[in-house]
Coordinates of C-alpha atoms in Angstrom, one line a residue:
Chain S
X1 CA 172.7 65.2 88.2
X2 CA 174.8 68.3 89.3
X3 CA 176.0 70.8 87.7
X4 CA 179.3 69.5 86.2
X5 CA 182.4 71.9 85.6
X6 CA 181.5 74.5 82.3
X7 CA 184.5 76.7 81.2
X8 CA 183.9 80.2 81.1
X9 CA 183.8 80.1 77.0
X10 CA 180.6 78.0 77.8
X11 CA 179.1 79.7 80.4
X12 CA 179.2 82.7 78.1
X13 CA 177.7 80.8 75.2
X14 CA 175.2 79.7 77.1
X15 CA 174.1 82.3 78.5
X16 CA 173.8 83.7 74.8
X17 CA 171.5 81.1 74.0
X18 CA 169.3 81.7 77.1
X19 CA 169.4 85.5 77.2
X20 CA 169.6 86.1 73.0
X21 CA 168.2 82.9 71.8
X22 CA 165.5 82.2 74.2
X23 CA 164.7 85.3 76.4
X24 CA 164.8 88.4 74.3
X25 CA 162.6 86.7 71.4
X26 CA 160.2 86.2 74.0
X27 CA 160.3 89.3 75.5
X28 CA 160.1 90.9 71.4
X29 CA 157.0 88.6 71.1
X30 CA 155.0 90.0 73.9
X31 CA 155.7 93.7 73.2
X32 CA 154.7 93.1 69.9
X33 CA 151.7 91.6 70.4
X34 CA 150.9 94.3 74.3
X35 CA 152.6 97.6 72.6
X36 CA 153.9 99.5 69.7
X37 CA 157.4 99.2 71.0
X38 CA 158.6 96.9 68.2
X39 CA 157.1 98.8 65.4
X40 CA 159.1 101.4 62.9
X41 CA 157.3 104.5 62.7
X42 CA 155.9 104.4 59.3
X43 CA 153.4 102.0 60.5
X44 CA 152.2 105.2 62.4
X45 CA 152.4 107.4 60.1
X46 CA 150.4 106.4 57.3
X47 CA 150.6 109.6 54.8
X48 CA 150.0 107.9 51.7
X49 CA 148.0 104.7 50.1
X50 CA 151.5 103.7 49.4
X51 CA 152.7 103.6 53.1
X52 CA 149.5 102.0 54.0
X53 CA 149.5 99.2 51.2
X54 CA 154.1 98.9 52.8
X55 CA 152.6 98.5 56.5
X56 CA 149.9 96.2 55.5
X57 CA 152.6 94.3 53.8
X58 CA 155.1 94.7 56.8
X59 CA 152.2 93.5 59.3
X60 CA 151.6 90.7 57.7
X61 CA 155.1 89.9 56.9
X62 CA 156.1 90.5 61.2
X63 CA 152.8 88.7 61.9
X64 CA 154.1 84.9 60.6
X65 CA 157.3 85.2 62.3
X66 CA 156.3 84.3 65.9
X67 CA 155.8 80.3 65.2
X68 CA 159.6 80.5 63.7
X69 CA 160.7 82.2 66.5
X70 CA 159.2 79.8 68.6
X71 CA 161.5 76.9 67.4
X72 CA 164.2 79.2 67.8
X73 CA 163.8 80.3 71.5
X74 CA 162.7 76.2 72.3
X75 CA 166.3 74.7 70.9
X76 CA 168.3 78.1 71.9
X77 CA 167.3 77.2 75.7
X78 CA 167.6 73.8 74.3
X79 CA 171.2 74.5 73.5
X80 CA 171.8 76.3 76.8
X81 CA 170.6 73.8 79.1
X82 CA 172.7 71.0 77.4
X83 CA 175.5 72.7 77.4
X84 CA 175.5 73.8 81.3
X85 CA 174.8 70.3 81.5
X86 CA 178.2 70.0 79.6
X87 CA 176.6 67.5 77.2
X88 CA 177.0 66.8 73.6
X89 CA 172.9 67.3 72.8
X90 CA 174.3 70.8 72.9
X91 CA 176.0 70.8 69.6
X92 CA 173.4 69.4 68.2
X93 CA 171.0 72.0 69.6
X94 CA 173.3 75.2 69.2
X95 CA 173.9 74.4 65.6
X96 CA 170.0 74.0 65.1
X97 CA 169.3 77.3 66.6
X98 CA 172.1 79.2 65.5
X99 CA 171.2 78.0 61.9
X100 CA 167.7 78.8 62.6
X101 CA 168.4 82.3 63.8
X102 CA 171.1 83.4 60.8
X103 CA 168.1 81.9 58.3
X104 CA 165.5 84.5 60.1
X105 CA 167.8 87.1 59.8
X106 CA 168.3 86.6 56.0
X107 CA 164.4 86.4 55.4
X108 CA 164.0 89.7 57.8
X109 CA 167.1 91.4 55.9
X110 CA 166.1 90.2 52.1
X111 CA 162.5 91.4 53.1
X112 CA 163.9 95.3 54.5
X113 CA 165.9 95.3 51.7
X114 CA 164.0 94.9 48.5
X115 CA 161.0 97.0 50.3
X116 CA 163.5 99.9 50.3
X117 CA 163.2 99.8 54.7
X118 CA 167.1 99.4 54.8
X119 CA 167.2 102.6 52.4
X120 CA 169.6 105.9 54.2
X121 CA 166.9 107.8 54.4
X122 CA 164.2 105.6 55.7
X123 CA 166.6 104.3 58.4
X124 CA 168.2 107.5 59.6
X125 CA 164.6 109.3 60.5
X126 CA 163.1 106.1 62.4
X127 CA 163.9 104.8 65.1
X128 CA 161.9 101.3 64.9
X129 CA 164.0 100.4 61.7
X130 CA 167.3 101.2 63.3
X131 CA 166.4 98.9 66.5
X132 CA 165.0 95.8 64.1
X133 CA 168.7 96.7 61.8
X134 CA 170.6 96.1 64.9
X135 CA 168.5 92.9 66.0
X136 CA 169.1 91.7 62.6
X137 CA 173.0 92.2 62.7
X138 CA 173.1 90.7 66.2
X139 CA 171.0 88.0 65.4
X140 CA 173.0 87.3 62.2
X141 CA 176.5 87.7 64.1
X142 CA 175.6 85.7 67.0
X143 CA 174.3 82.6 64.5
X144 CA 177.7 82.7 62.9
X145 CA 179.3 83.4 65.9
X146 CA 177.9 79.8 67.6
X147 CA 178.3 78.0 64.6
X148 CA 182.0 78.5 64.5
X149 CA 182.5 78.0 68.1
X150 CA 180.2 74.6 67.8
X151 CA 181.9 73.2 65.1
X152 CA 185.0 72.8 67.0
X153 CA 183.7 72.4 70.3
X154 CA 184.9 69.3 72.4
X155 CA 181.6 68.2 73.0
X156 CA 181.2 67.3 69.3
X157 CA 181.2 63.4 68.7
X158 CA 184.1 62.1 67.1
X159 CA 182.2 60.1 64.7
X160 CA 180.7 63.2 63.4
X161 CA 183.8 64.7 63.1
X162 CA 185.1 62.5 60.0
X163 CA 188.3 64.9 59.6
X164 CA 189.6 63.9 63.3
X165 CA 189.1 60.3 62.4
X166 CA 190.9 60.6 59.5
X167 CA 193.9 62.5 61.5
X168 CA 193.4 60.3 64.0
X169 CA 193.9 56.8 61.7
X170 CA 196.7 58.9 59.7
X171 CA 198.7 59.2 63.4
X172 CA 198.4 55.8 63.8
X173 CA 199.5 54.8 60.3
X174 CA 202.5 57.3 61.2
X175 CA 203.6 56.0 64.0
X176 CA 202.9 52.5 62.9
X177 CA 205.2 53.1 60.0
X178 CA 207.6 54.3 62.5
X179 CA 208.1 51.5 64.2
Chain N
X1 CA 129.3 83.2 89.5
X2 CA 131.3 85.9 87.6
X3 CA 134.8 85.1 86.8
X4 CA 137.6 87.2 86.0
X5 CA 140.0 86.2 83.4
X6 CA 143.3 86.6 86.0
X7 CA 141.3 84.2 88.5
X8 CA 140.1 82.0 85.8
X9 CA 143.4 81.6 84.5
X10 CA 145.1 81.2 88.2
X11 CA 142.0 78.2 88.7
X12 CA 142.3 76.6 85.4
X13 CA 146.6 76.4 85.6
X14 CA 146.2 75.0 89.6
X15 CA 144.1 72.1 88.3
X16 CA 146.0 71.4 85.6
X17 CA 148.8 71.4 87.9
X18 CA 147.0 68.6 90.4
X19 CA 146.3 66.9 87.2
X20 CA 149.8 66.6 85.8
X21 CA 150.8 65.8 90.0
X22 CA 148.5 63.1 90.1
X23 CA 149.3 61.2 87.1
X24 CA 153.2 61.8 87.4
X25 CA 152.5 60.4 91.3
X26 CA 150.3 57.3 89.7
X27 CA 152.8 56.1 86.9
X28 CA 155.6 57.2 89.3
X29 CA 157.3 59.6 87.4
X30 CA 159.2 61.8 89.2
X31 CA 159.7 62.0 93.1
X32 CA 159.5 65.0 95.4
X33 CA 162.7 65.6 98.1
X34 CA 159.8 66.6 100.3
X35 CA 156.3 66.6 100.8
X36 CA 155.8 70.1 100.6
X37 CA 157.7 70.8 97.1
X38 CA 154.6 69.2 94.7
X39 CA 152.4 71.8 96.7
X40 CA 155.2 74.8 96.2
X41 CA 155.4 73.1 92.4
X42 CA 151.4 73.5 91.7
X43 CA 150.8 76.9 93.4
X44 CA 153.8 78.6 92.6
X45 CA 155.0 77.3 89.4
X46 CA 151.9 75.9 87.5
X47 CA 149.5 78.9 89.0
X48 CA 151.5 82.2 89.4
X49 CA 153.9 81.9 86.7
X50 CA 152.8 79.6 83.9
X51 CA 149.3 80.4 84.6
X52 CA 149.0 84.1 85.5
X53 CA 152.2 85.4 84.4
X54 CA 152.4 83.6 81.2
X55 CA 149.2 82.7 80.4
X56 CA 147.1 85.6 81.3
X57 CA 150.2 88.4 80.9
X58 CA 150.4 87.0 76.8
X59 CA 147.5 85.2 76.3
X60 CA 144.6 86.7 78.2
X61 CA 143.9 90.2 77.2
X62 CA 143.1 90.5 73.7
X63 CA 142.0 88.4 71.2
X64 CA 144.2 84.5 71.1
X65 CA 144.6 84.2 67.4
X66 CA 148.4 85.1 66.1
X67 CA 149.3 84.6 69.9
X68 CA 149.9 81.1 70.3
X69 CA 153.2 80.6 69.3
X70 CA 154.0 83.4 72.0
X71 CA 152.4 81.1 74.9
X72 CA 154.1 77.9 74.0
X73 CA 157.3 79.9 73.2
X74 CA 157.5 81.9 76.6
X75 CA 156.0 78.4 78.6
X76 CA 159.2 76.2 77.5
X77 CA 161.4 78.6 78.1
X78 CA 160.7 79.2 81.6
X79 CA 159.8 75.5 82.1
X80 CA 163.6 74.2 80.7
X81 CA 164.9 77.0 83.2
X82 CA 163.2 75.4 85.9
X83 CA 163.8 72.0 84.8
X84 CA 167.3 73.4 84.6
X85 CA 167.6 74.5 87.7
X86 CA 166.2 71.5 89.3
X87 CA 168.4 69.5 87.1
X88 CA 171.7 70.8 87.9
X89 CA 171.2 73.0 91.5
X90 CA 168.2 72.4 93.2
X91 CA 167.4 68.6 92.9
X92 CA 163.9 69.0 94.5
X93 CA 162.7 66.3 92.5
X94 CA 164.5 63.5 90.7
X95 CA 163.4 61.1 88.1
X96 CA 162.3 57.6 88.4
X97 CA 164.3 54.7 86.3
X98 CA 161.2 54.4 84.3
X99 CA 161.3 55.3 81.2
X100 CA 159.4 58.4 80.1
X101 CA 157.7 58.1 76.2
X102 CA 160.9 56.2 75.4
X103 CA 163.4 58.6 77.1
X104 CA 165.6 56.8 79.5
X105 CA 168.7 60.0 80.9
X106 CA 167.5 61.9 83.6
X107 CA 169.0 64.8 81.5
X108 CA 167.1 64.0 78.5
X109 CA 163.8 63.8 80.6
X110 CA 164.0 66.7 82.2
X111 CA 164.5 69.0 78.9
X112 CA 161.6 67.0 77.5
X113 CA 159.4 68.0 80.1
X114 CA 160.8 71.6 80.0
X115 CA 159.2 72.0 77.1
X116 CA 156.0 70.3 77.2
X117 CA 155.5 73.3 79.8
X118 CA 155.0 75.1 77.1
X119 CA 151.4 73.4 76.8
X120 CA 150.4 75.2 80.1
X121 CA 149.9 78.4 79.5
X122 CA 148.2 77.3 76.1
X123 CA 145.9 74.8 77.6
X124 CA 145.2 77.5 80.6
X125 CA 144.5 80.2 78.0
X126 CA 142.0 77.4 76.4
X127 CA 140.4 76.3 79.3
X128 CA 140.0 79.9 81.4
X129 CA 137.6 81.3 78.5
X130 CA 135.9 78.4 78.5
X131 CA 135.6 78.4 82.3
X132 CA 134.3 82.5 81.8
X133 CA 132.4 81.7 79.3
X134 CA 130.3 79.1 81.0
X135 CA 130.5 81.1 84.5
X136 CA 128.7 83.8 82.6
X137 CA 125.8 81.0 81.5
X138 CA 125.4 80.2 85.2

């Protein structure tokens, strides 16, 4: 099969799902697990049984994300490699990952939240908190970014699509009655 | 014989590589444009980047447990880009009308076996410590 025509909304989508979706979580993965890139500094700093008992909690917490991630990056390069292929598996896939993605975002934000991590003054002194705020927005924007843009793309069935049948049945009642 | 874990995990991901060429060759799978393209497939695809790259790079210098997910994860990725590109660009290899576990588009087929690369790296991980471990008994 070659590559058949993609529009440039598409190749741009795509290339969201590879590089966001698929590429970047890996790339997050594997510094987290080789280096303490990922990590806010209070898991450094550990001043107080408090912060300990918060970055035990936080450890653990990061540490069951990587099998969710997984089904994330696998239908994200799912969604991108359907839809280069201009076919409709990648509604299907992009709707799966993007609702995925938005859904680890709440957790992550509902988890930074009631730990006080998204407080002011915890998230204007460290760094590793601003950089997992900003994958959580991105992650969160891009999800309901791709949902939007899937749920009228031309590549979804018609049959799925029950309000275009509809139209579609009322035109031809219309021009029926026309007649 | 002492092993290193980088050779081990180069060894262990070229014979899974023959492995996986073998059978795909015996049910007639998939066919090669050329001769030389299953050879370029095992050595550079299945050794150097799902094996040593992937599988020793994430999997191979501390301990595996809570790393898993990151093998399989970063081993279908880069195998439904290379199916991907294959697919759509380089058409080194194209599929047989046979169906494959039930999956009859080429399309379809090829982002199945995308990621069912991600068992390489895993398997190679697997298999490497097992191959140090008993290289060490020798």
């Amino acid at each position: 099969m070659t590559a058949p025509k993609v529009s440039v909304a598409d190749r741009l989508h795509a290339a969201a799902f590879a590089i966001g979706g698929s590429g970047l979580v890996c790339a997050y993965w594997i510094a987290f697990f080789h280096s303490d890139l990922t990590l806010p500094n209070f898991v450094h700093n550990l001043t107080s049984p408090a912060v300990v008992k918060l970055a035990t909690v936080y450890m653990g917490f990061e540490s069951a994300f990587p099998l969710a991630d997984l089904f994330v990056a696998v239908t994200s390069a799912l969604a991108a490699f359907y839809l280069v292929g201009q076919d409709a598996k990648a509604v299907l896939f992009g709707l799966v990952a993007s609702g995925a993605l938005g859904f680890l975002a709440f957790i992550d934000i509902s988890f930074n939240l009631l730990h006080g991590l998204y407080a002011p003054a915890t998230l204007f002194r460290d760094v590793g908190l601003q950089m997992e705020a900003l994958i959580n927005v991105s992650c969160l924007v891009g999800a309901i970014w791709s949902i939007w843009r899937l749920w009228s793309h031309p590549l979804r069935r018609a049959e799925d699509r029950p309000s275009r049948l509809l139209d579609g049945a009322l035109g031809v009642d219309a021009a029926e009655a026309g007649r | 014989m002492h092993l290193d874990l980088p050779l081990a995990c180069f060894i262990t991901a070229l014979a899974i590589g023959v492995c996986v060429e073998a059978l795909a060759w015996a049910l007639r799978l998939w066919r090669y444009r050329s001769p030389i393209f299953p050879l370029i497939n095992i050595l550079l695809v299945f050794g150097l980047i799902e094996g040593l790259s992937v599988g020793w790079f994430v999997g191979g210098r501390d301990a595996l447990r809570g790393v898993f997910p990151v093998l399989f994860m970063a081993g279908a990725v880069l195998g439904i880009l290379i199916e991907g590109l294959n697919e759509f660009w380089l058409h080194a290899w194209s599929w047989s009308a046979r169906p494959l576990l039930g999956v009859r588009r080429s399309i379809d087929k090829a982002a199945f076996v995308g990621v069912t690369w991600g068992f390489v790296p895993l398997l190679t991980v697997l298999l490497a410590r097992l191959l140090m471990t008993l290289s060490v008994e020798v």
